[in-house]
């Protein structure tokens, strides 16, 4: 299994500003994912981040709003840019261990609870 | 395309009673199915997973789930609820047709009462 640490665990931000969320995995992983969990709702995939390539964004999410970095096999960042109150959510980092098959489960960080005021 | 439907956004049971959380999936290829639990202010923790090895899957904390292809279901059960089981439960599906991405259901909030 993999242990994933996310920072910050929570933050309150002013609208119009940006926040960068860090995700650190204790082992090398091939694929990392960023999810958004809006209040009272399920998890929605924002993007998939593979090391050495551009992140792949899901429909409804764009790089200008959610730029992602993946500099190595253990780390990724998600930036929420030009925030508005609608961006208030929990943001979760997830990872798939390297060399695993389709039946392998993803591991999750503790999440970052973002409130935009 | 793959999708998951969880019937019942809120389920309430008495302590010691049977827990049944429903999950139905849709997938054009054989799916891999997962149940995750989320305790308040925490991330997701895997409860169990179906990977085609056995239709009845046992997980942590006394939970189990049965894969029924004919019903496209993967319901989660526990014979006797405990107060510590109160949490949100998510069913998720992954398939070779959907890449390595998990698609989550809308979640079921389980409340356990004395």
PDB file of C-alpha atoms in Angstrom:
ATOM      1  CA  UNK A   1       0.000   0.000   0.000  1.00  0.00           C
ATOM      2  CA  UNK A   2       0.997   3.635  -0.314  1.00  0.00           C
ATOM      3  CA  UNK A   3       0.733   6.443   2.195  1.00  0.00           C
ATOM      4  CA  UNK A   4      -0.264   9.797   0.763  1.00  0.00           C
ATOM      5  CA  UNK A   5       0.229  13.107   2.541  1.00  0.00           C
ATOM      6  CA  UNK A   6      -1.592  16.223   1.451  1.00  0.00           C
ATOM      7  CA  UNK A   7      -0.863  19.781   2.461  1.00  0.00           C
ATOM      8  CA  UNK A   8      -2.552  21.930   3.551  1.00  0.00           C
ATOM      9  CA  UNK A   9      -5.294  19.948   5.252  1.00  0.00           C
ATOM     10  CA  UNK A  10      -7.568  22.951   5.132  1.00  0.00           C
ATOM     11  CA  UNK A  11      -7.471  26.610   4.160  1.00  0.00           C
ATOM     12  CA  UNK A  12      -9.686  29.651   3.933  1.00  0.00           C
ATOM     13  CA  UNK A  13      -8.842  31.841   0.953  1.00  0.00           C
ATOM     14  CA  UNK A  14      -9.967  35.129  -0.471  1.00  0.00           C
ATOM     15  CA  UNK A  15     -11.704  35.108  -3.821  1.00  0.00           C
ATOM     16  CA  UNK A  16      -9.430  35.933  -6.737  1.00  0.00           C
ATOM     17  CA  UNK A  17      -6.384  34.322  -5.149  1.00  0.00           C
ATOM     18  CA  UNK A  18      -4.776  30.942  -5.906  1.00  0.00           C
ATOM     19  CA  UNK A  19      -3.949  27.981  -3.698  1.00  0.00           C
ATOM     20  CA  UNK A  20      -1.466  25.217  -4.418  1.00  0.00           C
ATOM     21  CA  UNK A  21      -2.108  21.821  -2.845  1.00  0.00           C
ATOM     22  CA  UNK A  22       0.765  19.420  -2.433  1.00  0.00           C
ATOM     23  CA  UNK A  23       0.563  15.635  -2.573  1.00  0.00           C
ATOM     24  CA  UNK A  24       3.470  13.468  -1.427  1.00  0.00           C
ATOM     25  CA  UNK A  25       3.495   9.670  -1.776  1.00  0.00           C
ATOM     26  CA  UNK A  26       5.827   7.479   0.259  1.00  0.00           C
ATOM     27  CA  UNK A  27       6.650   5.278  -2.757  1.00  0.00           C
ATOM     28  CA  UNK A  28       6.989   5.682  -6.492  1.00  0.00           C
ATOM     29  CA  UNK A  29       3.690   5.647  -8.326  1.00  0.00           C
ATOM     30  CA  UNK A  30       2.867   5.711 -11.994  1.00  0.00           C
ATOM     31  CA  UNK A  31      -0.456   7.465 -11.981  1.00  0.00           C
ATOM     32  CA  UNK A  32      -1.742  10.201  -9.718  1.00  0.00           C
ATOM     33  CA  UNK A  33      -5.219  11.642  -9.765  1.00  0.00           C
ATOM     34  CA  UNK A  34      -6.878  14.760  -8.434  1.00  0.00           C
ATOM     35  CA  UNK A  35     -10.517  14.701  -7.371  1.00  0.00           C
ATOM     36  CA  UNK A  36     -12.960  17.332  -6.211  1.00  0.00           C
ATOM     37  CA  UNK A  37     -15.660  16.559  -3.675  1.00  0.00           C
ATOM     38  CA  UNK A  38     -18.164  19.364  -3.440  1.00  0.00           C
ATOM     39  CA  UNK A  39     -20.276  19.662  -0.281  1.00  0.00           C
ATOM     40  CA  UNK A  40     -22.630  16.712   0.042  1.00  0.00           C
ATOM     41  CA  UNK A  41     -21.576  15.236  -3.269  1.00  0.00           C
ATOM     42  CA  UNK A  42     -19.453  12.428  -4.624  1.00  0.00           C
ATOM     43  CA  UNK A  43     -15.943  12.569  -5.997  1.00  0.00           C
ATOM     44  CA  UNK A  44     -15.394  14.024  -9.439  1.00  0.00           C
ATOM     45  CA  UNK A  45     -12.136  13.401 -11.254  1.00  0.00           C
ATOM     46  CA  UNK A  46     -10.385  16.614 -12.236  1.00  0.00           C
ATOM     47  CA  UNK A  47      -7.333  15.206 -13.994  1.00  0.00           C
ATOM     48  CA  UNK A  48      -4.837  12.387 -14.266  1.00  0.00           C
ATOM     49  CA  UNK A  49      -1.179  13.270 -13.773  1.00  0.00           C
ATOM     50  CA  UNK A  50       1.567  11.018 -15.084  1.00  0.00           C
ATOM     51  CA  UNK A  51       5.209  11.847 -14.569  1.00  0.00           C
ATOM     52  CA  UNK A  52       6.876  13.237 -17.664  1.00  0.00           C
ATOM     53  CA  UNK A  53       3.732  14.197 -19.498  1.00  0.00           C
ATOM     54  CA  UNK A  54       1.030  16.824 -19.404  1.00  0.00           C
ATOM     55  CA  UNK A  55      -1.912  16.154 -17.148  1.00  0.00           C
ATOM     56  CA  UNK A  56      -5.071  14.854 -18.797  1.00  0.00           C
ATOM     57  CA  UNK A  57      -8.144  16.823 -17.783  1.00  0.00           C
ATOM     58  CA  UNK A  58     -11.699  15.570 -17.571  1.00  0.00           C
ATOM     59  CA  UNK A  59     -14.588  17.301 -19.250  1.00  0.00           C
ATOM     60  CA  UNK A  60     -15.432  20.536 -17.473  1.00  0.00           C
ATOM     61  CA  UNK A  61     -11.948  21.106 -16.073  1.00  0.00           C
ATOM     62  CA  UNK A  62      -9.244  23.171 -17.757  1.00  0.00           C
ATOM     63  CA  UNK A  63      -5.549  23.654 -17.211  1.00  0.00           C
ATOM     64  CA  UNK A  64      -5.808  27.417 -16.764  1.00  0.00           C
ATOM     65  CA  UNK A  65      -8.071  26.942 -13.766  1.00  0.00           C
ATOM     66  CA  UNK A  66      -6.429  23.813 -12.305  1.00  0.00           C
ATOM     67  CA  UNK A  67      -2.771  23.667 -13.344  1.00  0.00           C
ATOM     68  CA  UNK A  68      -1.065  20.468 -12.221  1.00  0.00           C
ATOM     69  CA  UNK A  69       2.585  19.613 -11.831  1.00  0.00           C
ATOM     70  CA  UNK A  70       4.123  16.141 -11.633  1.00  0.00           C
ATOM     71  CA  UNK A  71       7.884  16.631 -11.347  1.00  0.00           C
ATOM     72  CA  UNK A  72       8.720  13.096 -10.192  1.00  0.00           C
ATOM     73  CA  UNK A  73       7.223   9.729  -9.300  1.00  0.00           C
ATOM     74  CA  UNK A  74       6.339  10.651  -5.712  1.00  0.00           C
ATOM     75  CA  UNK A  75       4.984  14.202  -5.868  1.00  0.00           C
ATOM     76  CA  UNK A  76       2.300  16.301  -7.498  1.00  0.00           C
ATOM     77  CA  UNK A  77       0.655  19.663  -7.001  1.00  0.00           C
ATOM     78  CA  UNK A  78      -2.744  21.022  -7.918  1.00  0.00           C
ATOM     79  CA  UNK A  79      -3.331  24.765  -8.080  1.00  0.00           C
ATOM     80  CA  UNK A  80      -6.796  26.207  -7.824  1.00  0.00           C
ATOM     81  CA  UNK A  81      -6.511  29.532  -9.643  1.00  0.00           C
ATOM     82  CA  UNK A  82      -8.514  32.736  -9.406  1.00  0.00           C
ATOM     83  CA  UNK A  83     -10.764  31.201  -6.799  1.00  0.00           C
ATOM     84  CA  UNK A  84     -14.438  31.904  -6.335  1.00  0.00           C
ATOM     85  CA  UNK A  85     -16.820  30.639  -3.633  1.00  0.00           C
ATOM     86  CA  UNK A  86     -17.919  27.898  -6.073  1.00  0.00           C
ATOM     87  CA  UNK A  87     -14.448  26.372  -5.703  1.00  0.00           C
ATOM     88  CA  UNK A  88     -15.115  25.609  -2.051  1.00  0.00           C
ATOM     89  CA  UNK A  89     -14.687  21.854  -1.895  1.00  0.00           C
ATOM     90  CA  UNK A  90     -12.547  19.048  -0.628  1.00  0.00           C
ATOM     91  CA  UNK A  91      -9.712  18.277  -3.030  1.00  0.00           C
ATOM     92  CA  UNK A  92      -8.328  14.750  -2.873  1.00  0.00           C
ATOM     93  CA  UNK A  93      -5.123  13.336  -4.235  1.00  0.00           C
ATOM     94  CA  UNK A  94      -5.023   9.676  -5.253  1.00  0.00           C
ATOM     95  CA  UNK A  95      -2.341   7.346  -6.557  1.00  0.00           C
ATOM     96  CA  UNK A  96      -1.936   3.977  -8.226  1.00  0.00           C
ATOM     97  CA  UNK A  97       1.221   2.048  -7.329  1.00  0.00           C
ATOM     98  CA  UNK A  98       3.713   1.395 -10.106  1.00  0.00           C
ATOM     99  CA  UNK A  99       3.474  -1.858 -12.020  1.00  0.00           C
ATOM    100  CA  UNK A 100      -0.037  -2.692 -10.920  1.00  0.00           C
ATOM    101  CA  UNK A 101      -2.885  -4.134 -12.908  1.00  0.00           C
ATOM    102  CA  UNK A 102      -6.433  -3.106 -13.586  1.00  0.00           C
ATOM    103  CA  UNK A 103      -7.660  -4.690 -10.394  1.00  0.00           C
ATOM    104  CA  UNK A 104      -5.436  -2.617  -8.106  1.00  0.00           C
ATOM    105  CA  UNK A 105      -7.067  -0.127  -5.837  1.00  0.00           C
ATOM    106  CA  UNK A 106      -6.133   3.511  -5.704  1.00  0.00           C
ATOM    107  CA  UNK A 107      -4.968   5.096  -2.463  1.00  0.00           C
ATOM    108  CA  UNK A 108      -6.166   8.460  -1.241  1.00  0.00           C
ATOM    109  CA  UNK A 109      -4.784  11.327   0.732  1.00  0.00           C
ATOM    110  CA  UNK A 110      -6.660  12.906   3.606  1.00  0.00           C
ATOM    111  CA  UNK A 111      -7.941  15.702   1.429  1.00  0.00           C
ATOM    112  CA  UNK A 112      -7.679  19.481   1.493  1.00  0.00           C
ATOM    113  CA  UNK A 113     -10.773  21.292   2.689  1.00  0.00           C
ATOM    114  CA  UNK A 114     -10.903  24.620   0.859  1.00  0.00           C
ATOM    115  CA  UNK A 115     -13.242  27.453   1.728  1.00  0.00           C
ATOM    116  CA  UNK A 116     -13.295  30.525  -0.504  1.00  0.00           C
ATOM    117  CA  UNK A 117     -14.734  33.700   0.984  1.00  0.00           C
TER     118      UNK A 117
ATOM    119  CA  UNK B   1     -18.715   4.127 -20.570  1.00  0.00           C
ATOM    120  CA  UNK B   2     -18.938   3.143 -16.930  1.00  0.00           C
ATOM    121  CA  UNK B   3     -21.172   4.365 -14.149  1.00  0.00           C
ATOM    122  CA  UNK B   4     -22.304   3.519 -10.656  1.00  0.00           C
ATOM    123  CA  UNK B   5     -25.641   4.093  -8.963  1.00  0.00           C
ATOM    124  CA  UNK B   6     -26.016   4.006  -5.204  1.00  0.00           C
ATOM    125  CA  UNK B   7     -29.605   3.810  -4.055  1.00  0.00           C
ATOM    126  CA  UNK B   8     -30.283   5.696  -0.856  1.00  0.00           C
ATOM    127  CA  UNK B   9     -28.155   8.691   0.001  1.00  0.00           C
ATOM    128  CA  UNK B  10     -28.875   8.131   3.709  1.00  0.00           C
ATOM    129  CA  UNK B  11     -29.337   4.832   5.513  1.00  0.00           C
ATOM    130  CA  UNK B  12     -30.073   4.536   9.205  1.00  0.00           C
ATOM    131  CA  UNK B  13     -29.814   1.286  11.174  1.00  0.00           C
ATOM    132  CA  UNK B  14     -29.846   0.299  14.809  1.00  0.00           C
ATOM    133  CA  UNK B  15     -26.692  -0.951  16.442  1.00  0.00           C
ATOM    134  CA  UNK B  16     -26.522  -4.720  15.947  1.00  0.00           C
ATOM    135  CA  UNK B  17     -28.791  -4.672  12.905  1.00  0.00           C
ATOM    136  CA  UNK B  18     -27.931  -5.732   9.378  1.00  0.00           C
ATOM    137  CA  UNK B  19     -26.304  -3.133   7.164  1.00  0.00           C
ATOM    138  CA  UNK B  20     -27.182  -3.198   3.460  1.00  0.00           C
ATOM    139  CA  UNK B  21     -25.855  -0.526   1.125  1.00  0.00           C
ATOM    140  CA  UNK B  22     -26.840  -0.860  -2.509  1.00  0.00           C
ATOM    141  CA  UNK B  23     -24.674  -0.394  -5.568  1.00  0.00           C
ATOM    142  CA  UNK B  24     -25.486  -1.057  -9.202  1.00  0.00           C
ATOM    143  CA  UNK B  25     -22.994  -0.594 -11.985  1.00  0.00           C
ATOM    144  CA  UNK B  26     -22.959  -0.128 -15.698  1.00  0.00           C
ATOM    145  CA  UNK B  27     -20.008  -1.170 -17.789  1.00  0.00           C
ATOM    146  CA  UNK B  28     -19.611  -2.416 -21.345  1.00  0.00           C
ATOM    147  CA  UNK B  29     -16.694  -4.635 -20.318  1.00  0.00           C
ATOM    148  CA  UNK B  30     -16.097  -6.735 -17.192  1.00  0.00           C
ATOM    149  CA  UNK B  31     -15.757  -4.291 -14.314  1.00  0.00           C
ATOM    150  CA  UNK B  32     -13.566  -4.019 -11.291  1.00  0.00           C
ATOM    151  CA  UNK B  33     -15.625  -2.823  -8.349  1.00  0.00           C
ATOM    152  CA  UNK B  34     -14.598  -1.180  -5.108  1.00  0.00           C
ATOM    153  CA  UNK B  35     -16.176  -0.008  -1.898  1.00  0.00           C
ATOM    154  CA  UNK B  36     -14.512   2.842  -0.053  1.00  0.00           C
ATOM    155  CA  UNK B  37     -15.379   4.360   3.316  1.00  0.00           C
ATOM    156  CA  UNK B  38     -14.867   7.984   4.306  1.00  0.00           C
ATOM    157  CA  UNK B  39     -14.930   8.923   7.961  1.00  0.00           C
ATOM    158  CA  UNK B  40     -15.546  12.561   8.872  1.00  0.00           C
ATOM    159  CA  UNK B  41     -12.712  14.863   7.833  1.00  0.00           C
ATOM    160  CA  UNK B  42     -10.690  11.999   6.415  1.00  0.00           C
ATOM    161  CA  UNK B  43      -9.746  10.613   3.024  1.00  0.00           C
ATOM    162  CA  UNK B  44     -11.053   7.421   1.491  1.00  0.00           C
ATOM    163  CA  UNK B  45     -10.125   3.995   2.780  1.00  0.00           C
ATOM    164  CA  UNK B  46     -10.625   0.805   0.808  1.00  0.00           C
ATOM    165  CA  UNK B  47     -13.125  -1.608   2.347  1.00  0.00           C
ATOM    166  CA  UNK B  48     -13.025  -4.308  -0.312  1.00  0.00           C
ATOM    167  CA  UNK B  49     -12.762  -4.936  -4.018  1.00  0.00           C
ATOM    168  CA  UNK B  50     -14.069  -7.329  -6.646  1.00  0.00           C
ATOM    169  CA  UNK B  51     -11.527  -8.458  -9.195  1.00  0.00           C
ATOM    170  CA  UNK B  52     -13.263 -11.510 -10.726  1.00  0.00           C
ATOM    171  CA  UNK B  53     -11.515 -14.056  -8.504  1.00  0.00           C
ATOM    172  CA  UNK B  54     -14.579 -14.698  -6.338  1.00  0.00           C
ATOM    173  CA  UNK B  55     -18.081 -13.292  -6.386  1.00  0.00           C
ATOM    174  CA  UNK B  56     -18.325 -12.999  -2.604  1.00  0.00           C
ATOM    175  CA  UNK B  57     -15.690 -10.631  -1.334  1.00  0.00           C
ATOM    176  CA  UNK B  58     -14.781 -10.109   2.295  1.00  0.00           C
ATOM    177  CA  UNK B  59     -13.285  -6.856   3.421  1.00  0.00           C
ATOM    178  CA  UNK B  60     -12.166  -5.079   6.534  1.00  0.00           C
ATOM    179  CA  UNK B  61     -14.276  -4.375   9.621  1.00  0.00           C
ATOM    180  CA  UNK B  62     -16.639  -7.300   8.927  1.00  0.00           C
ATOM    181  CA  UNK B  63     -17.993  -5.973   5.642  1.00  0.00           C
ATOM    182  CA  UNK B  64     -18.573  -8.110   2.579  1.00  0.00           C
ATOM    183  CA  UNK B  65     -20.068  -7.671  -0.860  1.00  0.00           C
ATOM    184  CA  UNK B  66     -21.401 -10.015  -3.502  1.00  0.00           C
ATOM    185  CA  UNK B  67     -20.922  -9.456  -7.202  1.00  0.00           C
ATOM    186  CA  UNK B  68     -24.036 -10.432  -9.155  1.00  0.00           C
ATOM    187  CA  UNK B  69     -23.526 -10.087 -12.871  1.00  0.00           C
ATOM    188  CA  UNK B  70     -27.151 -10.876 -13.728  1.00  0.00           C
ATOM    189  CA  UNK B  71     -28.295  -7.997 -11.538  1.00  0.00           C
ATOM    190  CA  UNK B  72     -25.275  -5.748 -12.256  1.00  0.00           C
ATOM    191  CA  UNK B  73     -25.024  -5.258  -8.523  1.00  0.00           C
ATOM    192  CA  UNK B  74     -22.334  -5.146  -5.862  1.00  0.00           C
ATOM    193  CA  UNK B  75     -24.197  -4.520  -2.619  1.00  0.00           C
ATOM    194  CA  UNK B  76     -22.282  -4.033   0.623  1.00  0.00           C
ATOM    195  CA  UNK B  77     -23.418  -5.842   3.772  1.00  0.00           C
ATOM    196  CA  UNK B  78     -22.445  -6.283   7.374  1.00  0.00           C
ATOM    197  CA  UNK B  79     -24.357  -8.652   9.669  1.00  0.00           C
ATOM    198  CA  UNK B  80     -24.232  -6.463  12.750  1.00  0.00           C
ATOM    199  CA  UNK B  81     -23.757  -2.702  12.712  1.00  0.00           C
ATOM    200  CA  UNK B  82     -21.487  -0.964  15.184  1.00  0.00           C
ATOM    201  CA  UNK B  83     -21.506   2.675  16.146  1.00  0.00           C
ATOM    202  CA  UNK B  84     -18.046   3.033  14.626  1.00  0.00           C
ATOM    203  CA  UNK B  85     -19.474   2.118  11.206  1.00  0.00           C
ATOM    204  CA  UNK B  86     -21.124   5.524  10.902  1.00  0.00           C
ATOM    205  CA  UNK B  87     -19.484   7.073   7.855  1.00  0.00           C
ATOM    206  CA  UNK B  88     -20.001   7.725   4.160  1.00  0.00           C
ATOM    207  CA  UNK B  89     -19.627   4.796   1.808  1.00  0.00           C
ATOM    208  CA  UNK B  90     -18.750   5.043  -1.858  1.00  0.00           C
ATOM    209  CA  UNK B  91     -19.052   2.394  -4.520  1.00  0.00           C
ATOM    210  CA  UNK B  92     -16.695   2.800  -7.467  1.00  0.00           C
ATOM    211  CA  UNK B  93     -16.085   1.083 -10.775  1.00  0.00           C
ATOM    212  CA  UNK B  94     -13.069   0.764 -12.999  1.00  0.00           C
ATOM    213  CA  UNK B  95     -12.864  -1.031 -16.304  1.00  0.00           C
ATOM    214  CA  UNK B  96     -10.439  -1.484 -19.121  1.00  0.00           C
ATOM    215  CA  UNK B  97     -12.843   0.500 -21.250  1.00  0.00           C
ATOM    216  CA  UNK B  98     -12.502   3.506 -18.949  1.00  0.00           C
ATOM    217  CA  UNK B  99      -8.783   3.640 -18.518  1.00  0.00           C
ATOM    218  CA  UNK B 100      -7.437   3.348 -15.025  1.00  0.00           C
ATOM    219  CA  UNK B 101      -9.912   5.895 -13.730  1.00  0.00           C
ATOM    220  CA  UNK B 102     -12.352   5.275 -10.933  1.00  0.00           C
ATOM    221  CA  UNK B 103     -15.940   6.392 -11.355  1.00  0.00           C
ATOM    222  CA  UNK B 104     -17.689   6.918  -8.043  1.00  0.00           C
ATOM    223  CA  UNK B 105     -21.286   6.656  -7.020  1.00  0.00           C
ATOM    224  CA  UNK B 106     -22.964   9.489  -5.163  1.00  0.00           C
ATOM    225  CA  UNK B 107     -22.283   7.919  -1.782  1.00  0.00           C
ATOM    226  CA  UNK B 108     -24.425   6.630   1.068  1.00  0.00           C
ATOM    227  CA  UNK B 109     -24.268   8.179   4.511  1.00  0.00           C
ATOM    228  CA  UNK B 110     -24.687   5.441   7.121  1.00  0.00           C
ATOM    229  CA  UNK B 111     -26.067   6.403  10.497  1.00  0.00           C
ATOM    230  CA  UNK B 112     -26.007   3.910  13.365  1.00  0.00           C
ATOM    231  CA  UNK B 113     -28.378   4.482  16.249  1.00  0.00           C
ATOM    232  CA  UNK B 114     -28.476   3.005  19.718  1.00  0.00           C
TER     233      UNK B 114
END
